[in-house]
mmCIF file of C-alpha atoms in Angstrom:
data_model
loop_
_atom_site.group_PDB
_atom_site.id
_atom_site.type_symbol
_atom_site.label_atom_id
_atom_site.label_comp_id
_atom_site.label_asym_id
_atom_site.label_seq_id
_atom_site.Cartn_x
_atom_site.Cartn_y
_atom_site.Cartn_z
ATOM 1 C CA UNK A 1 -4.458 102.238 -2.863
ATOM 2 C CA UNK A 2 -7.327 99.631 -3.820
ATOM 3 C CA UNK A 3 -4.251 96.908 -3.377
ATOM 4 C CA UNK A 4 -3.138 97.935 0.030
ATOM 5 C CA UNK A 5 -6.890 98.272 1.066
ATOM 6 C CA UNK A 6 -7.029 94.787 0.315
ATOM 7 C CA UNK A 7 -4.159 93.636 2.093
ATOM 8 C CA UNK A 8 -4.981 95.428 5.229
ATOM 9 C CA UNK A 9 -8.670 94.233 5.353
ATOM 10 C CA UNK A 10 -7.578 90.189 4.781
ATOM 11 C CA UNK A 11 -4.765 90.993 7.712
ATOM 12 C CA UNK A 12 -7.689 92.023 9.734
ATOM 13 C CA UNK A 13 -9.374 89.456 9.052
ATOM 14 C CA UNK A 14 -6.559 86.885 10.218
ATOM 15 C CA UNK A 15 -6.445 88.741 13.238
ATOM 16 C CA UNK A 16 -9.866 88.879 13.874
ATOM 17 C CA UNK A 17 -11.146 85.546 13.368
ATOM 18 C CA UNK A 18 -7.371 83.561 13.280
ATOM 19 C CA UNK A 19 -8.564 81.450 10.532
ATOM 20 C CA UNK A 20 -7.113 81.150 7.073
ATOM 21 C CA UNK A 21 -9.547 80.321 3.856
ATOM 22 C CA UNK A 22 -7.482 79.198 0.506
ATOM 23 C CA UNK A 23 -9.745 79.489 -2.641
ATOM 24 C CA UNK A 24 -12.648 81.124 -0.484
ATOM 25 C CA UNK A 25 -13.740 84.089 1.475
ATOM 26 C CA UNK A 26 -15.420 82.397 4.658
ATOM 27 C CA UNK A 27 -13.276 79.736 6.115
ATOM 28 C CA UNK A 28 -15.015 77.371 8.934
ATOM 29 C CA UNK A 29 -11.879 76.356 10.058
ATOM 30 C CA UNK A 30 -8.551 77.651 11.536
ATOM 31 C CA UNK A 31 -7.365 76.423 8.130
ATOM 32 C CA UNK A 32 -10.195 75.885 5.422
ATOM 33 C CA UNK A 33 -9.030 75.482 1.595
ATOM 34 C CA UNK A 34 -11.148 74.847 -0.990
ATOM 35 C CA UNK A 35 -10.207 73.213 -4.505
ATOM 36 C CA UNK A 36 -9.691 75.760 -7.332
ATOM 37 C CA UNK A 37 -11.018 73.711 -9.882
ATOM 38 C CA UNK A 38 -14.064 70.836 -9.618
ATOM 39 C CA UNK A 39 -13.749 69.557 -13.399
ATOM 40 C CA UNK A 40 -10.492 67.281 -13.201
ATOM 41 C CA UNK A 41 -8.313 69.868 -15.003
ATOM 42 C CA UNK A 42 -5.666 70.515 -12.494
ATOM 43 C CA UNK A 43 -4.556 68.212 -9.821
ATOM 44 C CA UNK A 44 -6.266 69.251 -6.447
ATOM 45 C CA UNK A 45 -4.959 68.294 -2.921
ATOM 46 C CA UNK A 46 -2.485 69.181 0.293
ATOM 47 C CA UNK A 47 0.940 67.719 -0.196
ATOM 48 C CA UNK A 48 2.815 67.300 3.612
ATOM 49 C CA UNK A 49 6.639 67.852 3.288
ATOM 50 C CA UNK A 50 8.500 64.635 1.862
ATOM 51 C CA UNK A 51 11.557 63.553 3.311
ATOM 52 C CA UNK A 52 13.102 60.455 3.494
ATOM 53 C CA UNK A 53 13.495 58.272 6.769
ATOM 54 C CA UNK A 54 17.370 59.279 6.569
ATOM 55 C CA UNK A 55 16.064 63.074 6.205
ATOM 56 C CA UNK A 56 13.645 62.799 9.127
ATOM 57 C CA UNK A 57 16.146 60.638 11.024
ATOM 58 C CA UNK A 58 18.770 63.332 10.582
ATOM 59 C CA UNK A 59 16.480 66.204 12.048
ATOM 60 C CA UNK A 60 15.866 63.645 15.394
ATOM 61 C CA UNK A 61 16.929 67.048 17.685
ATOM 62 C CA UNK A 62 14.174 69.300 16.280
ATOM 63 C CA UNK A 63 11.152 67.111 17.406
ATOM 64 C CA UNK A 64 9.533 67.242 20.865
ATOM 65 C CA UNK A 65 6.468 67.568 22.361
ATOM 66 C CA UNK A 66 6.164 70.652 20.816
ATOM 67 C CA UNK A 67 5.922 69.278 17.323
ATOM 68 C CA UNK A 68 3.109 66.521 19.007
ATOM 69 C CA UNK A 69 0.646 65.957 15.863
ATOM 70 C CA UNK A 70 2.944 67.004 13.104
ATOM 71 C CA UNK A 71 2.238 65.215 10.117
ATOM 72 C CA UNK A 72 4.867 64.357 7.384
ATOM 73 C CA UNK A 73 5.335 61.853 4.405
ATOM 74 C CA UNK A 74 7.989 59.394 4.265
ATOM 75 C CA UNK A 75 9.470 58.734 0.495
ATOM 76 C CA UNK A 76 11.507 55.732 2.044
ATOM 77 C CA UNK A 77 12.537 53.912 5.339
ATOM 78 C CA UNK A 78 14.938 54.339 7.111
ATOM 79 C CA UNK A 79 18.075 52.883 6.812
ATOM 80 C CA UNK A 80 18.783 51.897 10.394
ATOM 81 C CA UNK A 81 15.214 52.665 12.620
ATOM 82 C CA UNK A 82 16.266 53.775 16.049
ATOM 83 C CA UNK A 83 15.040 55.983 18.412
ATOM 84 C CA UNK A 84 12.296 58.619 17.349
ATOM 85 C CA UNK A 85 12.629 57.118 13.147
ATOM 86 C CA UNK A 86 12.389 53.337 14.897
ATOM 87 C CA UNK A 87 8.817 53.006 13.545
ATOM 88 C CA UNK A 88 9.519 54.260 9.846
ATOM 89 C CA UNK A 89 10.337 51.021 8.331
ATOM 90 C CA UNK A 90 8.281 51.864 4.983
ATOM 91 C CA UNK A 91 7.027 54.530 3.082
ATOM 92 C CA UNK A 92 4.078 56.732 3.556
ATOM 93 C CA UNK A 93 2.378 58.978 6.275
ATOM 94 C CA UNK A 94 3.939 59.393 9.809
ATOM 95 C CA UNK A 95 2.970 61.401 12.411
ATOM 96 C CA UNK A 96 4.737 62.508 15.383
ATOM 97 C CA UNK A 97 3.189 61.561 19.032
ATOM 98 C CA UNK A 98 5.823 63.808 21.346
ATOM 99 C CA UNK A 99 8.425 61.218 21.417
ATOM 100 C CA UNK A 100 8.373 58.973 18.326
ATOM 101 C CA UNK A 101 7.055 59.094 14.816
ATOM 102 C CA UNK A 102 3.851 56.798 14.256
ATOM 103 C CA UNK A 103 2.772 55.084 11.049
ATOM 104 C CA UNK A 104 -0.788 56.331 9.599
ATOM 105 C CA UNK A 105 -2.433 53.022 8.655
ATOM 106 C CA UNK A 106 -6.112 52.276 7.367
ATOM 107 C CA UNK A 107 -8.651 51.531 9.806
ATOM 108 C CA UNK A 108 -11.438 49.416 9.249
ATOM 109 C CA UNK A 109 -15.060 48.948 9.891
ATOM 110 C CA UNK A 110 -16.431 45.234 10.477
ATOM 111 C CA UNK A 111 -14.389 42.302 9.739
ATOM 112 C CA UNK A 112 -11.672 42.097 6.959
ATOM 113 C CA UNK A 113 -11.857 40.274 3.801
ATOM 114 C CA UNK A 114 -9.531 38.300 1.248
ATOM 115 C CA UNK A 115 -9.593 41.762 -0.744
ATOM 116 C CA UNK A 116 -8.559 43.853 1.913
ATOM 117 C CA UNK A 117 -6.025 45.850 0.840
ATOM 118 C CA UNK A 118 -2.792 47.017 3.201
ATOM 119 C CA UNK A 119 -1.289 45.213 6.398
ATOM 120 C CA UNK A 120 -2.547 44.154 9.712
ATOM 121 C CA UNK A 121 -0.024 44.523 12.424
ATOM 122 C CA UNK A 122 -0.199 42.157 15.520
ATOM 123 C CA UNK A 123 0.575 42.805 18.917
ATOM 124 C CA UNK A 124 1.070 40.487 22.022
ATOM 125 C CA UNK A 125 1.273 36.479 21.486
ATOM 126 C CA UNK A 126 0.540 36.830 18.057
ATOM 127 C CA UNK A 127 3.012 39.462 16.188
ATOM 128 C CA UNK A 128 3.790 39.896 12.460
ATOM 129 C CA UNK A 129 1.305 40.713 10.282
ATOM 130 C CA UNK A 130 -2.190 39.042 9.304
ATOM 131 C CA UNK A 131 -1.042 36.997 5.921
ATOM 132 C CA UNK A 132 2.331 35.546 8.601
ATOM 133 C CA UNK A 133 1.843 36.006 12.266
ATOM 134 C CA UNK A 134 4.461 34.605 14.812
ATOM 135 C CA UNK A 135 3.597 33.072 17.729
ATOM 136 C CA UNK A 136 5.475 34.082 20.845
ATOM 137 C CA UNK A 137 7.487 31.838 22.405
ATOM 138 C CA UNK A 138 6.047 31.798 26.186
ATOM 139 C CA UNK A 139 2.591 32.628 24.568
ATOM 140 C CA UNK A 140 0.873 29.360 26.126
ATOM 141 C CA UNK A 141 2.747 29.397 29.004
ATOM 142 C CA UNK A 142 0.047 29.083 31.270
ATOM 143 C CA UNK A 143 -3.982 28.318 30.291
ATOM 144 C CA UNK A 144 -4.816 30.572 27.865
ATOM 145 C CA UNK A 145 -7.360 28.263 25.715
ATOM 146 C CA UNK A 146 -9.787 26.698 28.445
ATOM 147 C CA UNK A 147 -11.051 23.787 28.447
ATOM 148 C CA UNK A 148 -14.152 23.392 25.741
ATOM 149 C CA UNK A 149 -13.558 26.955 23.766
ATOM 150 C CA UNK A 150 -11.342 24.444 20.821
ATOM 151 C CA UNK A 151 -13.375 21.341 19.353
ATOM 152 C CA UNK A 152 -12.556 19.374 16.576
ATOM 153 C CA UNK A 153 -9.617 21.425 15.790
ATOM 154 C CA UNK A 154 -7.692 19.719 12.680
ATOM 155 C CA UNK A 155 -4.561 20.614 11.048
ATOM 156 C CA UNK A 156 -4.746 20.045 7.262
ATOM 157 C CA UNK A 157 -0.821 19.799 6.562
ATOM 158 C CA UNK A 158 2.001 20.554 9.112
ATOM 159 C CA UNK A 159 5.616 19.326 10.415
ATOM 160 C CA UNK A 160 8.140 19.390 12.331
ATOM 161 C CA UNK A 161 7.440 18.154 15.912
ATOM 162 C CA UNK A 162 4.487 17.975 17.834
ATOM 163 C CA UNK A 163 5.577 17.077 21.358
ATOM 164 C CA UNK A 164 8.601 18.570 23.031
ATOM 165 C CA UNK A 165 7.996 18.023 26.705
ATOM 166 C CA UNK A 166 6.683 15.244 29.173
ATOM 167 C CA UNK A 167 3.319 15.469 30.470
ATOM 168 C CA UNK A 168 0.739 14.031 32.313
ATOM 169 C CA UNK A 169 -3.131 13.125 31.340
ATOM 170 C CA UNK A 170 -5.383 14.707 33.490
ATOM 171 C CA UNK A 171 -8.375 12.348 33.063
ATOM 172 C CA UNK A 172 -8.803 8.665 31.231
ATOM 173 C CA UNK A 173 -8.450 9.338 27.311
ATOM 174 C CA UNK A 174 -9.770 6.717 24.759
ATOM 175 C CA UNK A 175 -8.728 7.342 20.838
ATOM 176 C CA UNK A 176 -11.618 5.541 18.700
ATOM 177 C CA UNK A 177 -9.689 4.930 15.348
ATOM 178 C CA UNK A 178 -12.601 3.650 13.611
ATOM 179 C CA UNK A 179 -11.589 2.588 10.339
ATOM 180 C CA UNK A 180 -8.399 4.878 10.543
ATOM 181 C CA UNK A 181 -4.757 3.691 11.127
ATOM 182 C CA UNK A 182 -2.192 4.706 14.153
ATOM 183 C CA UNK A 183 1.231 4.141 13.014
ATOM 184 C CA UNK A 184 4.148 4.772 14.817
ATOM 185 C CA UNK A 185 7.731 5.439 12.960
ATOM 186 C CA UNK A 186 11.103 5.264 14.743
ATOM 187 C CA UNK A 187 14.521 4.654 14.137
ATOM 188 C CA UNK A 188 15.891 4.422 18.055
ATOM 189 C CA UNK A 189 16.734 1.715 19.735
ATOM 190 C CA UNK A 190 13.817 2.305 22.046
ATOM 191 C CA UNK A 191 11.535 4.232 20.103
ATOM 192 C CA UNK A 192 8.122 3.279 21.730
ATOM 193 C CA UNK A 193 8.377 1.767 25.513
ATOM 194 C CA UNK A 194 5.058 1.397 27.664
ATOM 195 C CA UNK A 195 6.619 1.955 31.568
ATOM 196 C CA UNK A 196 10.246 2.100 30.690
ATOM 197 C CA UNK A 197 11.224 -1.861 30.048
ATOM 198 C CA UNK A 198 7.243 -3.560 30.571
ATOM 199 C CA UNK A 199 7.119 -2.897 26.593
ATOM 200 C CA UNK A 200 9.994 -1.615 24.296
ATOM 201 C CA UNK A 201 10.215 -1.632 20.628
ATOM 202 C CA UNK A 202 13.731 -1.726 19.082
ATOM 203 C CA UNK A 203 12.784 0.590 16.134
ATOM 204 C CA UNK A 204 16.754 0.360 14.808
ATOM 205 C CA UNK A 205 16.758 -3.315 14.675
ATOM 206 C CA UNK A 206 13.369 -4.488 14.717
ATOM 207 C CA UNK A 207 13.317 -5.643 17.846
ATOM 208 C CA UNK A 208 10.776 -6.390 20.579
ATOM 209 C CA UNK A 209 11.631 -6.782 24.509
ATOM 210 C CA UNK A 210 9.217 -7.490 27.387
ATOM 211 C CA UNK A 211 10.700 -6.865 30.329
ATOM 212 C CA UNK A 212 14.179 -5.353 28.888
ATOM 213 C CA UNK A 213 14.514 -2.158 27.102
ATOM 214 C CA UNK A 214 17.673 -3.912 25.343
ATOM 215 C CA UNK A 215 16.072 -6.975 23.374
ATOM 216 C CA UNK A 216 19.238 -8.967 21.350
ATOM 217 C CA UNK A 217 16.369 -11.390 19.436
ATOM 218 C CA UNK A 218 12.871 -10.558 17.751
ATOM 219 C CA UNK A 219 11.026 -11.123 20.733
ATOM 220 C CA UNK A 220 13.257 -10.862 24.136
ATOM 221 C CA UNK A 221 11.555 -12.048 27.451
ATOM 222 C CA UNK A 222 13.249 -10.780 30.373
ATOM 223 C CA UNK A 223 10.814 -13.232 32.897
ATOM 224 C CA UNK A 224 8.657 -16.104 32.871
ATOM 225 C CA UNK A 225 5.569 -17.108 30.096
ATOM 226 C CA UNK A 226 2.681 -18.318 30.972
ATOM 227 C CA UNK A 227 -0.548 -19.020 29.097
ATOM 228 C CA UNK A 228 -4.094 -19.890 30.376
ATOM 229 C CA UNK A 229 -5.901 -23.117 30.360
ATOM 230 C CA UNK A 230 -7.942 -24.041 27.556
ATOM 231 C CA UNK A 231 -9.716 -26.975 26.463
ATOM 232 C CA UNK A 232 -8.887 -28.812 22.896
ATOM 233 C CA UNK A 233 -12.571 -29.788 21.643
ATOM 234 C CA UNK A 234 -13.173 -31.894 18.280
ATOM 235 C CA UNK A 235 -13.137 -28.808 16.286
ATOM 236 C CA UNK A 236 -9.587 -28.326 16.906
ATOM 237 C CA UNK A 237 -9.969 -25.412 19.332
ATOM 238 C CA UNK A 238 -6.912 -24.997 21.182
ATOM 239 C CA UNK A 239 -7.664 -25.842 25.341
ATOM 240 C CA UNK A 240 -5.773 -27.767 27.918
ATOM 241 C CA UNK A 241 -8.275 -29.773 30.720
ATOM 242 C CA UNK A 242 -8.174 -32.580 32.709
ATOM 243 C CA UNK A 243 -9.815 -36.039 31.309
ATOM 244 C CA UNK A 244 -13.043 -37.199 33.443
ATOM 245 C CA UNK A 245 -13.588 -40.246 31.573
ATOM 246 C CA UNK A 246 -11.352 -42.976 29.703
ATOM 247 C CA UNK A 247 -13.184 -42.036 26.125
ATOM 248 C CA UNK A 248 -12.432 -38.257 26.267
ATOM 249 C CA UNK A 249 -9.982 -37.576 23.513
ATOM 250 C CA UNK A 250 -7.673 -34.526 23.131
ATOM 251 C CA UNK A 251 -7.813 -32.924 19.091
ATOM 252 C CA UNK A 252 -5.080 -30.566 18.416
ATOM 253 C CA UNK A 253 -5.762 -28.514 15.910
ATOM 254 C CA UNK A 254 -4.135 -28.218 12.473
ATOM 255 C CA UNK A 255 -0.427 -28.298 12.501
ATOM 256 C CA UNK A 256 -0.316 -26.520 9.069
ATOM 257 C CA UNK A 257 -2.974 -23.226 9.888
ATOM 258 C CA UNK A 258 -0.983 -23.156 13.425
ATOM 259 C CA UNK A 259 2.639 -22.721 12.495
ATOM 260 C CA UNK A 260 4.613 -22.218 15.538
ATOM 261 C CA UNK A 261 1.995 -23.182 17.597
ATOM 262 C CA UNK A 262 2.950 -24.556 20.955
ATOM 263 C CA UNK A 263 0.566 -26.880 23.171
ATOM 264 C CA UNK A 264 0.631 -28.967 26.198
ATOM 265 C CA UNK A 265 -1.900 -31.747 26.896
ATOM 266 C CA UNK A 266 -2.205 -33.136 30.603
ATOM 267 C CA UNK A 267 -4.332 -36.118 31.885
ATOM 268 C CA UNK A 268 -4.331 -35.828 36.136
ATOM 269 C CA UNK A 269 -6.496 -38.418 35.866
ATOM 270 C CA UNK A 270 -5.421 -42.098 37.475
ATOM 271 C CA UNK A 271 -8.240 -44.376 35.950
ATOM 272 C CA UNK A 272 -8.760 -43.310 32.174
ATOM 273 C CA UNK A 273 -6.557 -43.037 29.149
ATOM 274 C CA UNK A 274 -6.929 -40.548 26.607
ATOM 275 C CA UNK A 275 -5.896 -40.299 22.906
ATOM 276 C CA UNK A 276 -4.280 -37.273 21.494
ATOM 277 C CA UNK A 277 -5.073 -36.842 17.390
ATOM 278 C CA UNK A 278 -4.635 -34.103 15.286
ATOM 279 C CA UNK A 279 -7.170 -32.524 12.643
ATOM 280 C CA UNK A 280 -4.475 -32.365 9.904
ATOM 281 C CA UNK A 281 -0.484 -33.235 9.958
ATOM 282 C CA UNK A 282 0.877 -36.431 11.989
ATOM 283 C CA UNK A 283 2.759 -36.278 15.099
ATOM 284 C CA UNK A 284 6.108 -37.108 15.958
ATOM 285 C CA UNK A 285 7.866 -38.577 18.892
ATOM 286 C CA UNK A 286 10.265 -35.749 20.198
ATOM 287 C CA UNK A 287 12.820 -38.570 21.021
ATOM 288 C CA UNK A 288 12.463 -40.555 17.886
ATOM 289 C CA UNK A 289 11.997 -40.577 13.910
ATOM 290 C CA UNK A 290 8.769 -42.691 14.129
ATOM 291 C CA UNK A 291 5.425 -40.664 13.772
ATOM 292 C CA UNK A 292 1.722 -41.616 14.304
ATOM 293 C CA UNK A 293 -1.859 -40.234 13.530
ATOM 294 C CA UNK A 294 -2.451 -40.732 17.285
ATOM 295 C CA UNK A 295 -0.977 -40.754 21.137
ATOM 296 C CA UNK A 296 -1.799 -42.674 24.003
ATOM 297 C CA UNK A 297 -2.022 -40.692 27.403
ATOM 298 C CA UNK A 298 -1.749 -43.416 30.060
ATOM 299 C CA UNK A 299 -3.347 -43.473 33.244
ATOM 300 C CA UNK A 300 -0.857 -44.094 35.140
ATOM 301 C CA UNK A 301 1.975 -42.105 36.871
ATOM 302 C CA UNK A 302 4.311 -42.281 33.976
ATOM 303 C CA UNK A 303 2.741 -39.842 30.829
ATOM 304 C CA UNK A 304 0.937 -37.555 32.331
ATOM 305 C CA UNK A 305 1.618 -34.248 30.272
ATOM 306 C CA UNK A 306 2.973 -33.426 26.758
ATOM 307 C CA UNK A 307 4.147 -30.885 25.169
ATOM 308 C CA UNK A 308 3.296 -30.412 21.372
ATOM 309 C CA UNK A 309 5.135 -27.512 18.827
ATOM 310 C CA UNK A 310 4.165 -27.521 15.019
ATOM 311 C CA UNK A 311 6.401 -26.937 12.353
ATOM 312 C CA UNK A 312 4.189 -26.089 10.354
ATOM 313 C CA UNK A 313 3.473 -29.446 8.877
ATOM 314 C CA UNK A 314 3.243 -32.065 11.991
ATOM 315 C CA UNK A 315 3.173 -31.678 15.761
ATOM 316 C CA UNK A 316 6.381 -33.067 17.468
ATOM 317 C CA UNK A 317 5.774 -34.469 20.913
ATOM 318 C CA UNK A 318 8.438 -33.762 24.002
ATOM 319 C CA UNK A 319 7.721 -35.589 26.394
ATOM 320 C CA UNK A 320 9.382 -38.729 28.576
ATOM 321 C CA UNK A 321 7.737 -42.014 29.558
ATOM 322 C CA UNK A 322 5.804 -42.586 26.434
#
């Protein structure tokens, strides 16, 4: 009798309040349990059903809104994530939202460390998780970093390719390379070219062109070379002028420090005669064997302009009319 009083005052009480204390007579809650023991000598806790993802997968029919907020643990992933299971990829918690099962994952407060524990998900341009994100393909497919938000932004190690596309500059751009070096490596044929065929480098065959994008020698001029005036003063710097007087000399400098040097020497003058020496080497007539420390360039109509190329060792003259 004391037994079925028991019974029928706890059913009471269910009906009465609708709220179901384990382990203690006054639940706060429509379900409140309370641990049986407090000194570590029994395991204490709520275990959720545990079914695999194939298990929950299978039972895809019984879950629908009316199921929204169930809560059940995952002992493995699924074997092919589809539909409602798509999302149980690993084990642990799930919960249903009305239409697909959604992973329980920590939350946290403030920013993350280098001990946080668990995985960040990403969403949006960036996707993957924290430790290896991906960047989506169209992610900077229109200005998404404005101007002045990124400053002296290095990359400490990277490859692959860096530029894909053309582009244009949208202001002037200086690089100051200080005491650092700008190398450029190619193997093309025309692996670096300044406005198509102004400037080409032949990468494959070390190769320069100015004025052809197709140079067949080390240095291939597609046009006509000119060089400015200068004037040749006793110290051997390198200048063309005009004589004023008949004891104005012309000095070339050395033909030894100016291998493959090539100089002309006019005198437009009609009164005065100049003499053409050399700070170290001799010079030799184009046209003959002979050679001489020194040149005479008349006054007259006959040698007016000559054209000197080192070898290295002595200036050869070309020249007609000497």
């Amino acid at each position: 009798m004391k037994n079925l009083l028991a019974i029928t005052l706890s059913i009471f009480s269910l009906i009465a309040f609708a709220q179901v204390g384990i382990n203690n007579s006054m639940p706060k809650a429509t379900l409140d349990i309370t641990a049986k023991t407090t000194n570590g000598s029994k395991p204490e806790g709520l275990i959720v059903p545990r079914l695999s993802g194939d298990q929950i997968q299978a039972g895809d029919a019984q879950y629908s809104s009316d199921q929204k907020g169930l809560i059940i643990y995952a002992t493995s992933a699924t074997a092919s994530p589809a539909g409602k299971t798509a999302n149980i990829t690993a084990e642990g918690y799930y919960f249903f939202d009305g239409s697909i099962w959604q992973k329980i994952i920590n939350t946290a407060s403030g920013d993350a460390t280098a001990t946080a524990k668990g995985i960040v998900q990403l969403a949006g341009d960036l996707s993957g998780t924290a430790s290896s994100p991906a960047i989506a393909g169209n992610a900077v497919t229109s200005a998404k970093i404005l101007d002045g938000t990124v400053a002296n932004a290095d990359l400490a190690t990277g490859s692959g390719g860096i530029y894909k596309d053309s582009g244009s500059l949208s202001g002037n751009t200086t690089v100051t390379q200080g005491a650092n070096t700008l190398a450029f490596t190619s193997t093309a044929t025309n692996g670096f070219s300044v406005d198509g065929t102004t400037f080409s480098v032949d990468a494959a065959n070390d190769r320069i062109g100015i004025g052809t994008a197709s140079p067949n020698t080390t240095l291939t001029v597609n046009g006509i070379i000119s060089s400015g005036l200068q004037t040749i003063s006793i110290s051997g710097t390198v200048v063309n002028r005009s004589v004023v007087s008949a004891t104005t000399n012309f000095v070339l400098p050395s033909a030894v420090t100016n291998a493959g040097a090539i100089i002309y020497t006019r005198n437009i003058n009609t009164s005065g005669s100049i003499t053409v020496t050399t700070v170290a080497g001799l010079m030799f007539n184009g046209g003959s064997s002979g050679s001489t420390s020194s040149y005479n360039m008349n006054s007259n109509d006959q040698t007016k302009t000559i054209l000197w190329i080192s070898d290295g060792v002595n200036w050869t003259a070309i020249t007609s009319n000497f």
